[in-house]
Short mmCIF file of N, CA and C and ligand atoms in Angstrom, two decimals:
data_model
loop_
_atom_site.label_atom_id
_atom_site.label_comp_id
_atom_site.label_asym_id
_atom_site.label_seq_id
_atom_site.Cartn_x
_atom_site.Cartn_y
_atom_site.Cartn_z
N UNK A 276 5.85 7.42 -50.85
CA UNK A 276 4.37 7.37 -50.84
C UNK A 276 3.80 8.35 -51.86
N UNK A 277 4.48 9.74 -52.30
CA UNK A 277 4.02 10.33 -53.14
C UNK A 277 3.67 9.68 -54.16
N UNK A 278 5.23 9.07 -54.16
CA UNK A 278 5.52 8.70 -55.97
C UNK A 278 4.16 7.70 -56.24
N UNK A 279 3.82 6.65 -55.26
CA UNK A 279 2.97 5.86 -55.47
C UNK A 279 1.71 6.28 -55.91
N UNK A 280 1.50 7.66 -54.81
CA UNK A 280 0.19 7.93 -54.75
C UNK A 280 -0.15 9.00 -56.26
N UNK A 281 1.17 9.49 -56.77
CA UNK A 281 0.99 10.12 -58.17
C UNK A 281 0.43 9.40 -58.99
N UNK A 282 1.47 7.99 -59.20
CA UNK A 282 0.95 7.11 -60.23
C UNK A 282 -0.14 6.86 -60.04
N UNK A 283 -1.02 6.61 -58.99
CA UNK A 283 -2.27 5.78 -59.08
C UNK A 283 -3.38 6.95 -59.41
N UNK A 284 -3.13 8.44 -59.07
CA UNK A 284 -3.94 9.50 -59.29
C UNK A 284 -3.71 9.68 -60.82
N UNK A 285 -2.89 9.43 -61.66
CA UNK A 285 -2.40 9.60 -62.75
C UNK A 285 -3.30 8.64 -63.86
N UNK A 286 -2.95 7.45 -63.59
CA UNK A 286 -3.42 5.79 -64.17
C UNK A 286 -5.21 5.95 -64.03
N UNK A 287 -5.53 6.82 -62.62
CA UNK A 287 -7.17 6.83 -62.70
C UNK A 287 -7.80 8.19 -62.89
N UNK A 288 -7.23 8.66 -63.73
CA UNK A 288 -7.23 10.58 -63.41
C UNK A 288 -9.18 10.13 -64.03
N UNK A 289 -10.24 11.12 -63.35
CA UNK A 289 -11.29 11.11 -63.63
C UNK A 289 -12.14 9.58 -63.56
N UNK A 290 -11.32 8.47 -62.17
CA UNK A 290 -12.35 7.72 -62.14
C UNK A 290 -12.66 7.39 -60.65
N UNK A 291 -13.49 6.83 -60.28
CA UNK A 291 -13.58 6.46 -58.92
C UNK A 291 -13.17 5.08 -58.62
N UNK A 292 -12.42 4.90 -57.67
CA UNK A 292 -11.84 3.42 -57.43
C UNK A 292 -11.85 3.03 -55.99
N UNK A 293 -11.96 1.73 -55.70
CA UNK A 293 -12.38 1.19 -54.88
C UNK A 293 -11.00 0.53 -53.85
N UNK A 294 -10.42 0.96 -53.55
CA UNK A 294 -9.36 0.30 -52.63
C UNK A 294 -9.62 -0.72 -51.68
N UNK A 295 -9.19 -2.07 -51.56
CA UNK A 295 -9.34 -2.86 -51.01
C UNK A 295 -7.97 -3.38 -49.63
N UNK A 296 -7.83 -3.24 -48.67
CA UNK A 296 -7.35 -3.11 -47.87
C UNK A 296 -7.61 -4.66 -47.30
N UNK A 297 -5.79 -5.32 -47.02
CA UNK A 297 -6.06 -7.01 -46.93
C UNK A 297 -5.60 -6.50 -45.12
N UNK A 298 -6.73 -7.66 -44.44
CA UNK A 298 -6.84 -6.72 -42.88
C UNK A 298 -5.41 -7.98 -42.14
N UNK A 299 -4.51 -7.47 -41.56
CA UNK A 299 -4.25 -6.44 -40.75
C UNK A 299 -3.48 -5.36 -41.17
N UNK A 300 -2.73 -6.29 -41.84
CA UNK A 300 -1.53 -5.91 -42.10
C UNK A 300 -1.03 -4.89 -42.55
N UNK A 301 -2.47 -3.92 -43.76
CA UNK A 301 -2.57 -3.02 -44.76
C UNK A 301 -2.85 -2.24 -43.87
N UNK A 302 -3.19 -1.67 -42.80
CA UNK A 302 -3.86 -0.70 -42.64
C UNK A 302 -3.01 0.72 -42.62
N UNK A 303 -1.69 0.48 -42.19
CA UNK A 303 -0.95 1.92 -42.14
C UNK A 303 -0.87 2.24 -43.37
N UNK A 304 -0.82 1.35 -44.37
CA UNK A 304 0.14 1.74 -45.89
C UNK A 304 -1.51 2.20 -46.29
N UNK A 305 -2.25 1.49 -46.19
CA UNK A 305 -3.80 1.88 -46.80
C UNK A 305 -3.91 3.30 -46.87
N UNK A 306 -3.75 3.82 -45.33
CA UNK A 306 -4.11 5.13 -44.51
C UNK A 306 -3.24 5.93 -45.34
N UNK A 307 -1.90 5.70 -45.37
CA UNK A 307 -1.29 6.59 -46.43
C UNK A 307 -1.02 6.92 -47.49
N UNK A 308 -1.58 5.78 -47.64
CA UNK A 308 -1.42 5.76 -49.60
C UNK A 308 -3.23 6.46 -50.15
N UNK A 309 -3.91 6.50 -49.67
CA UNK A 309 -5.07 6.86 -49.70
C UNK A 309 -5.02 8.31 -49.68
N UNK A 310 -4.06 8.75 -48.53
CA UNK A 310 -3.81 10.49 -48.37
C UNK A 310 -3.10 11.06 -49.63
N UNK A 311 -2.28 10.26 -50.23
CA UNK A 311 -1.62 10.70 -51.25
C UNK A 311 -1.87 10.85 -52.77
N UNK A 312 -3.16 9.88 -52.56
CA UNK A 312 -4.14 9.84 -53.82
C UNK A 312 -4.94 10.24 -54.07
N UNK A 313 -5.36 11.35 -55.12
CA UNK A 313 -6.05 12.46 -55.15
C UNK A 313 -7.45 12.54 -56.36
N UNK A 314 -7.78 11.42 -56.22
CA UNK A 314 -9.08 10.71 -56.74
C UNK A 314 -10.29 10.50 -55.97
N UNK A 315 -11.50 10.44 -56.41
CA UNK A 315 -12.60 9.46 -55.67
C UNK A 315 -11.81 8.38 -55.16
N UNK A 316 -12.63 7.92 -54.09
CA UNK A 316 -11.83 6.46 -53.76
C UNK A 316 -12.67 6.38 -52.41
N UNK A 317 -13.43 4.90 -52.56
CA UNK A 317 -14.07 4.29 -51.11
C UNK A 317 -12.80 3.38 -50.82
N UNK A 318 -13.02 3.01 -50.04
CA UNK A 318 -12.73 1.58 -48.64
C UNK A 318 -13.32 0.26 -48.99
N UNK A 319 -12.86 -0.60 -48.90
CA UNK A 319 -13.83 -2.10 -48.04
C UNK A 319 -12.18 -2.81 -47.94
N UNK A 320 -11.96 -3.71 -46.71
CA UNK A 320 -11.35 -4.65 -46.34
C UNK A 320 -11.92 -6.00 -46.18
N UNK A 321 -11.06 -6.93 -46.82
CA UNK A 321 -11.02 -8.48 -46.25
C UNK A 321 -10.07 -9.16 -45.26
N UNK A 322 -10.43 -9.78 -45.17
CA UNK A 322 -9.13 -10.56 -44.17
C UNK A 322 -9.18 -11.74 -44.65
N UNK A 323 -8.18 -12.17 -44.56
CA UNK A 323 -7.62 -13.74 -45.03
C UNK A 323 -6.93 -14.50 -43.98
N UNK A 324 -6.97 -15.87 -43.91
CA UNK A 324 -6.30 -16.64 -43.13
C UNK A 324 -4.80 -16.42 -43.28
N UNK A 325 -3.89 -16.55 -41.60
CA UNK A 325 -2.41 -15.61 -41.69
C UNK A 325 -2.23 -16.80 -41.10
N UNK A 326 -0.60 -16.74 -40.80
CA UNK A 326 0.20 -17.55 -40.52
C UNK A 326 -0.03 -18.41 -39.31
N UNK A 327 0.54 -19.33 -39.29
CA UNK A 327 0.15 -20.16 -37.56
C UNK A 327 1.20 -19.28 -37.09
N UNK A 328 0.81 -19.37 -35.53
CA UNK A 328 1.13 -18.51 -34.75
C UNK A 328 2.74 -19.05 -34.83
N UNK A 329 3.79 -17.59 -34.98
CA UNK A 329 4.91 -18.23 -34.39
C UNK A 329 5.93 -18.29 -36.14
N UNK A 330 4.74 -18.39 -36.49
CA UNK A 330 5.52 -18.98 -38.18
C UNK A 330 5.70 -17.79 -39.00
N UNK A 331 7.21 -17.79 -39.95
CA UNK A 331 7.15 -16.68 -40.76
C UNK A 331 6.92 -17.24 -41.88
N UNK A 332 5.97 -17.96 -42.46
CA UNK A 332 5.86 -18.31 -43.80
C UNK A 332 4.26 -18.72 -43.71
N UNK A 333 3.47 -18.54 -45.04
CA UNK A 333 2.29 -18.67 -45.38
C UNK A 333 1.93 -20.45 -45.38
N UNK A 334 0.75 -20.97 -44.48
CA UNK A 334 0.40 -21.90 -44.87
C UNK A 334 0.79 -22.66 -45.98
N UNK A 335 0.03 -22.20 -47.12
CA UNK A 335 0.15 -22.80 -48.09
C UNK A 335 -1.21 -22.27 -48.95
N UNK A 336 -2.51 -22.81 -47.24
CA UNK A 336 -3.63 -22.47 -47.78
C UNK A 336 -4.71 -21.67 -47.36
N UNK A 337 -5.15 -20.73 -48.24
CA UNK A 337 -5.71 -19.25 -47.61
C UNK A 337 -7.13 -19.59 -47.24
N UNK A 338 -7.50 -18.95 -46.67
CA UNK A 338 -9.15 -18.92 -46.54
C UNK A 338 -9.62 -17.40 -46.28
N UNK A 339 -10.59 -16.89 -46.78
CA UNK A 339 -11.51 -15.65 -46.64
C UNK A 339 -12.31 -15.81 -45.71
N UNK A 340 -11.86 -15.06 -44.31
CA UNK A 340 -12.23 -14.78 -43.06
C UNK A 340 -13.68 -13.56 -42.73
N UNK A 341 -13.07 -12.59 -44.27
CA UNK A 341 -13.91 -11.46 -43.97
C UNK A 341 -14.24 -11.21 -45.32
N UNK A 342 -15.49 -11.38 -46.25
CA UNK A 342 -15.73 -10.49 -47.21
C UNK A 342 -15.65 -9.43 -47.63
N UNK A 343 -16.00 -9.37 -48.74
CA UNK A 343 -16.47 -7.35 -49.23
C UNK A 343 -17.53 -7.24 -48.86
N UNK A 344 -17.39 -5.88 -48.72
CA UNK A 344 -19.04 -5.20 -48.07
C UNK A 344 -19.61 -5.09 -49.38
N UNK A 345 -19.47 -4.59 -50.09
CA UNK A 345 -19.71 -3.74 -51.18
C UNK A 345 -19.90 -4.05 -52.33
N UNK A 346 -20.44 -4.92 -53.64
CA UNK A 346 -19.67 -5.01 -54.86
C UNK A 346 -18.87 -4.43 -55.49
N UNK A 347 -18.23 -5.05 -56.40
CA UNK A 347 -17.13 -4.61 -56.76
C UNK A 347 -17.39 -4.91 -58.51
N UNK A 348 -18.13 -5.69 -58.80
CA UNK A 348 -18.54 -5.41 -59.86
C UNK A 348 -18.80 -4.17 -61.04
N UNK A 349 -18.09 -4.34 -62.00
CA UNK A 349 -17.50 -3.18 -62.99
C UNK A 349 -17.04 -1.77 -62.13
N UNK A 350 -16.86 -1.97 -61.19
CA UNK A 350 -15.81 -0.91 -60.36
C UNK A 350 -13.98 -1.10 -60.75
N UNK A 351 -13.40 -0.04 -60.61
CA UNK A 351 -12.10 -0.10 -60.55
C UNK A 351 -11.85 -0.38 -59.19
N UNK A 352 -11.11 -1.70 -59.07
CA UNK A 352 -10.28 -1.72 -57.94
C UNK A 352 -8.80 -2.09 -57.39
N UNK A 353 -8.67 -1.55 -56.46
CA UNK A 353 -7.15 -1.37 -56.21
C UNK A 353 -6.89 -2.49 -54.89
N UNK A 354 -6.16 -3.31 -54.77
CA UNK A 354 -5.61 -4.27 -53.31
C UNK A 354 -4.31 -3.73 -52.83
N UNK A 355 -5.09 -3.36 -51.67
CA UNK A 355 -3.98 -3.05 -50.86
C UNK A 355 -3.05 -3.95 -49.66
N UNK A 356 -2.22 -4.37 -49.83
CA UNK A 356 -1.70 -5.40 -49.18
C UNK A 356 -0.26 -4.84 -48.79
N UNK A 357 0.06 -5.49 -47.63
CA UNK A 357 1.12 -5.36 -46.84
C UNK A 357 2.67 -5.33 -47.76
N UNK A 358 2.87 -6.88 -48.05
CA UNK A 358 3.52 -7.28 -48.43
C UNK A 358 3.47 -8.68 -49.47
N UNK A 359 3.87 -8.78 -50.66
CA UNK A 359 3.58 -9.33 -51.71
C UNK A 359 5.14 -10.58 -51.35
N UNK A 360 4.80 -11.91 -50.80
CA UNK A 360 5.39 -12.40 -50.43
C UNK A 360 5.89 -14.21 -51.09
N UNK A 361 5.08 -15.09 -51.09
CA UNK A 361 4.78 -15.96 -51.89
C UNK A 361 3.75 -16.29 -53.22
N UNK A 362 3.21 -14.93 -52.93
CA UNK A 362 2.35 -14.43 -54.12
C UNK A 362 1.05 -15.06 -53.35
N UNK A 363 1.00 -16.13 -52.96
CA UNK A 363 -0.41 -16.95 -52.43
C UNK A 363 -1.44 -16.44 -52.37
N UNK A 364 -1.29 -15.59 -51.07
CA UNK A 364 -2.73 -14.63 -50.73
C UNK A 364 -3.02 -13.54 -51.79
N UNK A 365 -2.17 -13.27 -52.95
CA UNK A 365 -2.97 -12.41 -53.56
C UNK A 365 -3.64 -13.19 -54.73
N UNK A 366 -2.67 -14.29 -55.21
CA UNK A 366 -2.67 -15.12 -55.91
C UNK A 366 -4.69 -15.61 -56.04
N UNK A 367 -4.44 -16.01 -54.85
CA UNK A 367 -5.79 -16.32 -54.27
C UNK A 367 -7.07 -15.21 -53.99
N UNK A 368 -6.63 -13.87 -53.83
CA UNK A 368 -7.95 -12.69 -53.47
C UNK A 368 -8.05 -12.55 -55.08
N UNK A 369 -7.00 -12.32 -55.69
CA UNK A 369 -7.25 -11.84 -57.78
C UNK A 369 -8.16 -12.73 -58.02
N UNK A 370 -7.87 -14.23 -58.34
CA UNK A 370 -8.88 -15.24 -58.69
C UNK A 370 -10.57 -14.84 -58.36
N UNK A 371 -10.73 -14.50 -56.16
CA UNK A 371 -12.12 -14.44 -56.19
C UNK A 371 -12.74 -13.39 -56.79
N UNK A 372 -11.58 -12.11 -56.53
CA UNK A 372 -12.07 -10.79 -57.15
C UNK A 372 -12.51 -10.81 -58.72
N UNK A 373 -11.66 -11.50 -59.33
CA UNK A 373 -11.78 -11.51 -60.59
C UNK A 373 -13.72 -12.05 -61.04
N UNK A 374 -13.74 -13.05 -59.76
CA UNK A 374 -14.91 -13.86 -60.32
C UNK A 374 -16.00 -12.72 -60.15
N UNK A 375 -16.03 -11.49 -59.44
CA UNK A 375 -16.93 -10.56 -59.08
C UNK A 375 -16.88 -9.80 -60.20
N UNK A 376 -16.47 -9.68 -61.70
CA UNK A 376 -16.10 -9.12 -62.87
C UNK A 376 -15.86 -7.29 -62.44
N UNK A 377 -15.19 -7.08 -61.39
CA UNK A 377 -14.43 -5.93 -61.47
C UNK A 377 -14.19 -5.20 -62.98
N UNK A 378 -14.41 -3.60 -62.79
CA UNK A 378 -13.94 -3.20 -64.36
C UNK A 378 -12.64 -3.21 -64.77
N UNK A 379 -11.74 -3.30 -63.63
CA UNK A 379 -10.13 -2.88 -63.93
C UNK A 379 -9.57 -3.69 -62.14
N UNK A 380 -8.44 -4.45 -62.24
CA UNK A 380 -8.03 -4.87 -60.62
C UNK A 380 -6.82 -5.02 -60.83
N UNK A 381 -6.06 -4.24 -59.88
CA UNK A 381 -5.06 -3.91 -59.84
C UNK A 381 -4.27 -4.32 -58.39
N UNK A 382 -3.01 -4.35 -58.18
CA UNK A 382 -2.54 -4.43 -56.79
C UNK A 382 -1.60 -3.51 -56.30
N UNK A 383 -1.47 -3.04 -54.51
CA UNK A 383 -0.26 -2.21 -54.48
C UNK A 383 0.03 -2.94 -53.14
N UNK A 384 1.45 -3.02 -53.62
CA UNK A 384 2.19 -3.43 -52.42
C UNK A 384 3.32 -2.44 -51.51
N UNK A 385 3.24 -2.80 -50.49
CA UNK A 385 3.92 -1.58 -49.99
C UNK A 385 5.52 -2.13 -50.28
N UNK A 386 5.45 -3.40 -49.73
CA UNK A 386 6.66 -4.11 -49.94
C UNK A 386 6.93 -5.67 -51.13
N UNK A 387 7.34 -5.81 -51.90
CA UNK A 387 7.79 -7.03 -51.98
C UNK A 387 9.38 -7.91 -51.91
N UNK A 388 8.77 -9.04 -51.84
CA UNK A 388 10.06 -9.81 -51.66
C UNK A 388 10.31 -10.85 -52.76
N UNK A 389 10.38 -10.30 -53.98
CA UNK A 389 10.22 -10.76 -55.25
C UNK A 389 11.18 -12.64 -54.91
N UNK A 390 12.17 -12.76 -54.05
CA UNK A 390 12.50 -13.95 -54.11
C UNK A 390 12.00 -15.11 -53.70
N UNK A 391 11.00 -14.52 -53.11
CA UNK A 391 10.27 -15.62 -52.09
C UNK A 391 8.77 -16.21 -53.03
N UNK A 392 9.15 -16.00 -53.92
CA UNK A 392 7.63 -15.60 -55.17
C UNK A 392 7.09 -17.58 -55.67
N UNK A 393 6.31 -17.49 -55.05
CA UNK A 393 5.53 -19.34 -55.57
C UNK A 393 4.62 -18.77 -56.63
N UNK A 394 3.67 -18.46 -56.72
CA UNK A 394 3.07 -17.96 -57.58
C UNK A 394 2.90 -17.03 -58.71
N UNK A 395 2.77 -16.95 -59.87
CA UNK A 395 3.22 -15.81 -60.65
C UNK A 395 2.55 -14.70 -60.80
N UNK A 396 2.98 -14.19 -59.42
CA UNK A 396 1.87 -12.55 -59.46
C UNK A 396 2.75 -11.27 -59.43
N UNK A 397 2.74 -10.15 -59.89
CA UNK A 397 3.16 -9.06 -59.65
C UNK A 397 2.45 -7.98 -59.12
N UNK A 398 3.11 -6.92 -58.37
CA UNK A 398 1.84 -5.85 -58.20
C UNK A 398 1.90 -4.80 -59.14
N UNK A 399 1.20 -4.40 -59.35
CA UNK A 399 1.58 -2.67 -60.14
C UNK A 399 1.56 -1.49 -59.44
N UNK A 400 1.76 -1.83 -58.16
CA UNK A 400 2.51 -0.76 -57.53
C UNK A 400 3.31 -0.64 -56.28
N UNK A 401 4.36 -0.67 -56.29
CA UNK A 401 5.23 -1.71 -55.19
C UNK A 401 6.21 -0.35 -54.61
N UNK A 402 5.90 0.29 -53.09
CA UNK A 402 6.84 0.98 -52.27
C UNK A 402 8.02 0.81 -52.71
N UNK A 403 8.43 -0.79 -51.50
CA UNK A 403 9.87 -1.18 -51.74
C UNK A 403 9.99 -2.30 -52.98
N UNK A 404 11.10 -3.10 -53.26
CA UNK A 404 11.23 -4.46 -53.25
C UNK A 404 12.22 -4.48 -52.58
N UNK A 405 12.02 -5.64 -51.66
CA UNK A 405 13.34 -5.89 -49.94
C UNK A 405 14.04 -7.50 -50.31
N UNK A 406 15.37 -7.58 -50.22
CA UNK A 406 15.05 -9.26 -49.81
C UNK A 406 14.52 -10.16 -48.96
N UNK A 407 14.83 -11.37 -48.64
CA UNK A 407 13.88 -12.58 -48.20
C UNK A 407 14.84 -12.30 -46.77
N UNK A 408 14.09 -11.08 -46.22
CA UNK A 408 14.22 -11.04 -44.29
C UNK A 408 12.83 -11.15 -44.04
N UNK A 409 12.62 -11.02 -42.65
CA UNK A 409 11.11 -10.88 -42.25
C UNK A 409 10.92 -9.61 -41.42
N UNK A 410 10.15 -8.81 -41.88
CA UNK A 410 9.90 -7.14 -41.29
C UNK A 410 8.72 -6.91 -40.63
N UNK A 411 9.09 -6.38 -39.43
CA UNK A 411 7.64 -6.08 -38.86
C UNK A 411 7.95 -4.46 -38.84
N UNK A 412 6.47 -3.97 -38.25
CA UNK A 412 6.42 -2.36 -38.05
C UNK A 412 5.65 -2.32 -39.38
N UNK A 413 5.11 -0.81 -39.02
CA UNK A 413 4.37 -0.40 -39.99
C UNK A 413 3.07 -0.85 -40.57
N UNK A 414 2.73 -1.78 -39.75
CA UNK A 414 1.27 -2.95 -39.72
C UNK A 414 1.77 -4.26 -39.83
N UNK A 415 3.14 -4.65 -40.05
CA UNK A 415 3.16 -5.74 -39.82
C UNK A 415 3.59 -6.39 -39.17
N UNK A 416 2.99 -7.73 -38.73
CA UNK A 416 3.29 -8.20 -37.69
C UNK A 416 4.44 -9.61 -37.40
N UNK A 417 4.86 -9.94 -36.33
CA UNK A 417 5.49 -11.54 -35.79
C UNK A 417 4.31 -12.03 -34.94
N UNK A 418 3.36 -12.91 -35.27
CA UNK A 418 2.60 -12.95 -33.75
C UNK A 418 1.72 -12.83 -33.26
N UNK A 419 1.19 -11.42 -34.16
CA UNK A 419 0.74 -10.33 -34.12
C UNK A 419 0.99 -9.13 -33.16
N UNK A 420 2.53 -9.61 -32.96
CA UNK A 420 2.81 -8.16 -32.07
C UNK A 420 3.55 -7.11 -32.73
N UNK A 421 3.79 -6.04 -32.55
CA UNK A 421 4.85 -5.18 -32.97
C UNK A 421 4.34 -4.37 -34.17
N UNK A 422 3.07 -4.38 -34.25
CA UNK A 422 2.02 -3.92 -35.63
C UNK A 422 2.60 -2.37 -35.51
N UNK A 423 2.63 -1.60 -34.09
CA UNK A 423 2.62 -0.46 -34.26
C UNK A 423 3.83 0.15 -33.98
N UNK A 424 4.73 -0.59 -34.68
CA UNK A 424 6.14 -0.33 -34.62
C UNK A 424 6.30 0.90 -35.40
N UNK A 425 6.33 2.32 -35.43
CA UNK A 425 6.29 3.47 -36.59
C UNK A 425 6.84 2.92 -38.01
N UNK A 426 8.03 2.49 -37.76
CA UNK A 426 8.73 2.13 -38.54
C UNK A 426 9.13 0.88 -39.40
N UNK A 427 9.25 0.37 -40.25
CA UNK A 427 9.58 -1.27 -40.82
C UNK A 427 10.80 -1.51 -40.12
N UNK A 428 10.96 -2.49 -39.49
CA UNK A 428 12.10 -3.34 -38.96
C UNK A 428 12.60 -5.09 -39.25
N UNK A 429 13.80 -5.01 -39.60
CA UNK A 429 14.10 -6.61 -39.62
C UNK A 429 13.88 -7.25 -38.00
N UNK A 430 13.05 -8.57 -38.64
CA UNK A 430 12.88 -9.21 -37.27
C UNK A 430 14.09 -9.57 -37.60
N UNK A 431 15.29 -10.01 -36.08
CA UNK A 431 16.40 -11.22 -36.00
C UNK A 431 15.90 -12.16 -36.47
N UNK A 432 16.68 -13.45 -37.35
CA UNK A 432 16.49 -14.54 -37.26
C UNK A 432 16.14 -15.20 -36.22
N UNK A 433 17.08 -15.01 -35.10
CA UNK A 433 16.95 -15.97 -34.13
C UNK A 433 16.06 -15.26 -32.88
N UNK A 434 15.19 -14.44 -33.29
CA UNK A 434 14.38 -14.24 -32.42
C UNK A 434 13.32 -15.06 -31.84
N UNK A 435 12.62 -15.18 -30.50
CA UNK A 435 12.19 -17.04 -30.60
C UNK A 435 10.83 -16.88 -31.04
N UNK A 436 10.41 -17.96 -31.01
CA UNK A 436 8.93 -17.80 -31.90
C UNK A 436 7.84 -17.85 -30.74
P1 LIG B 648 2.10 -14.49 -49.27
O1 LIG B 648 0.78 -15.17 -49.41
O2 LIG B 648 3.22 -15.46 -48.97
O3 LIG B 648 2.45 -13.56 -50.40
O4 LIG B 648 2.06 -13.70 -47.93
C1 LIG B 648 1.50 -12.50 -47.84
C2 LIG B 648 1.28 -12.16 -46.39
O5 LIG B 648 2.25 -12.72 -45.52
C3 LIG B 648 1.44 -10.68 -46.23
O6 LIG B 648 0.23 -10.06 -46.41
C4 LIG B 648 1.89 -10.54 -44.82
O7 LIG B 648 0.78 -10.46 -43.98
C5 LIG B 648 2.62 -11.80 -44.53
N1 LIG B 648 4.07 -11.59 -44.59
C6 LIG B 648 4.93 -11.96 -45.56
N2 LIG B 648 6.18 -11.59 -45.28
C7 LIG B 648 6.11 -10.97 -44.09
C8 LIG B 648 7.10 -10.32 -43.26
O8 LIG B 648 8.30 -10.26 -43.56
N3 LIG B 648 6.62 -9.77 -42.12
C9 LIG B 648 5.33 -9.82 -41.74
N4 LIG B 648 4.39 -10.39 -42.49
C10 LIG B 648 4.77 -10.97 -43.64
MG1 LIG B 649 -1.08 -9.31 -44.96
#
C-alpha cells in the first residue's frame, strides 16, 4: 500500500485529485490507499450493477446505480476499484467519466486478474496481479457475504452458490 500510495503522491505531487471509489467492493482498499497518499484528495463513489446473485462472473452488462456527487470536470481523477477483472465495469465507468472531460483519469486496482481481461483496459496502479481464482475479503464479496473478511481469501471452487 505504501508503494502504491508513493506513486500516486509522486505522479500528483502539488495537485488535488479526486478519488472515485466503485461501491462496494472499494471501500477497504479506498480507506487505505487514501491513508497512504499524501496529497489533497476528496471522495465521491458510484455503484454499478454486480453480479446475479450466486454468480462469479460479470453480466456482461453494467448499469450506473449511483452517480457522482460532484463534477469531475477538468479535475484529476483517480478510480478506485476492487478488482480489475473482465475489464467491463471499468471499461464502461472510463467511457462515462471520460464524457464529463476530467483533466487527467486514471485507475487503481487493488487486484487484477489480467487473464480474465474482455476488454482492453489496464490500470495504472495495480496492488496485486492474481490469477483467474475468485477472492473474497477485504471488501470483496460471494453474495455479498464475507466483505469483512480482514484478509483476501480464495473462494473454493466448489463452494455452493
Ligand atoms: P469486471 O467488470 O469483470 O472487470 O468485474 C469487476 C468487478 O467484478 C469487480 O469490481 C468486483 O466487484 C467483481 N469481481 C471480479 N472478480 C472478483 C472476485 O474474484 N471476487 C469478488 N469480486 C470479483
Ligand atoms: Mg467492484
Amino acid at each position: 500500500m505504501a508503494e502504491l500510495g508513493d506513486a500516486i503522491t509522486r505522479d500528483y505531487a502539488g495537485e488535488t485529485v479526486i478519488m472515485v471509489g466503485v461501491l462496494k467492493g472499494s471501500a477497504f482498499f479506498l480507506a487505505d490507499l487514501a491513508r497512504s497518499v499524501h496529497i489533497d484528495c476528496t471522495f465521491d463513489f458510484v455503484a454499478v450493477s454486480s453480479y446475479k446473485k450466486g454468480s462469479r462472473s460479470t453480466s456482461g452488462a453494467v448499469k450506473l446505480l449511483k452517480d457522482l456527487d460532484e463534477p469531475i470536470e477538468g479535475k484529476h481523477v483517480i478510480i478506485v476499484e476492487d478488482i480489475l477483472d473482465t475489464g467491463i465495469t471499468l471499461g464502461y465507468l472510463r467511457k462515462i467519466f471520460l464524457q464529463h472531460k476530467p483533466k487527467s483519469l486514471k485507475i487503481a486496482a487493488c487486484l487484477d486478474k489480467p487473464a480474465r481481461r474482455v476488454e482492453p483496459i489496464e490500470a495504472d496502479y495495480v496492488g496485486f496481479s492474481i490469477p483467474n481464482q475468485f477472492v473474497i475479503g477485504y471488501g470483496m464479496d460471494y453474495a455479498e457475504k464475507f466483505r469483512n473478511l480482514p484478509d483476501i481469501c480464495i473462494l473454493p471452487p466448489d463452494f455452493p452458490a
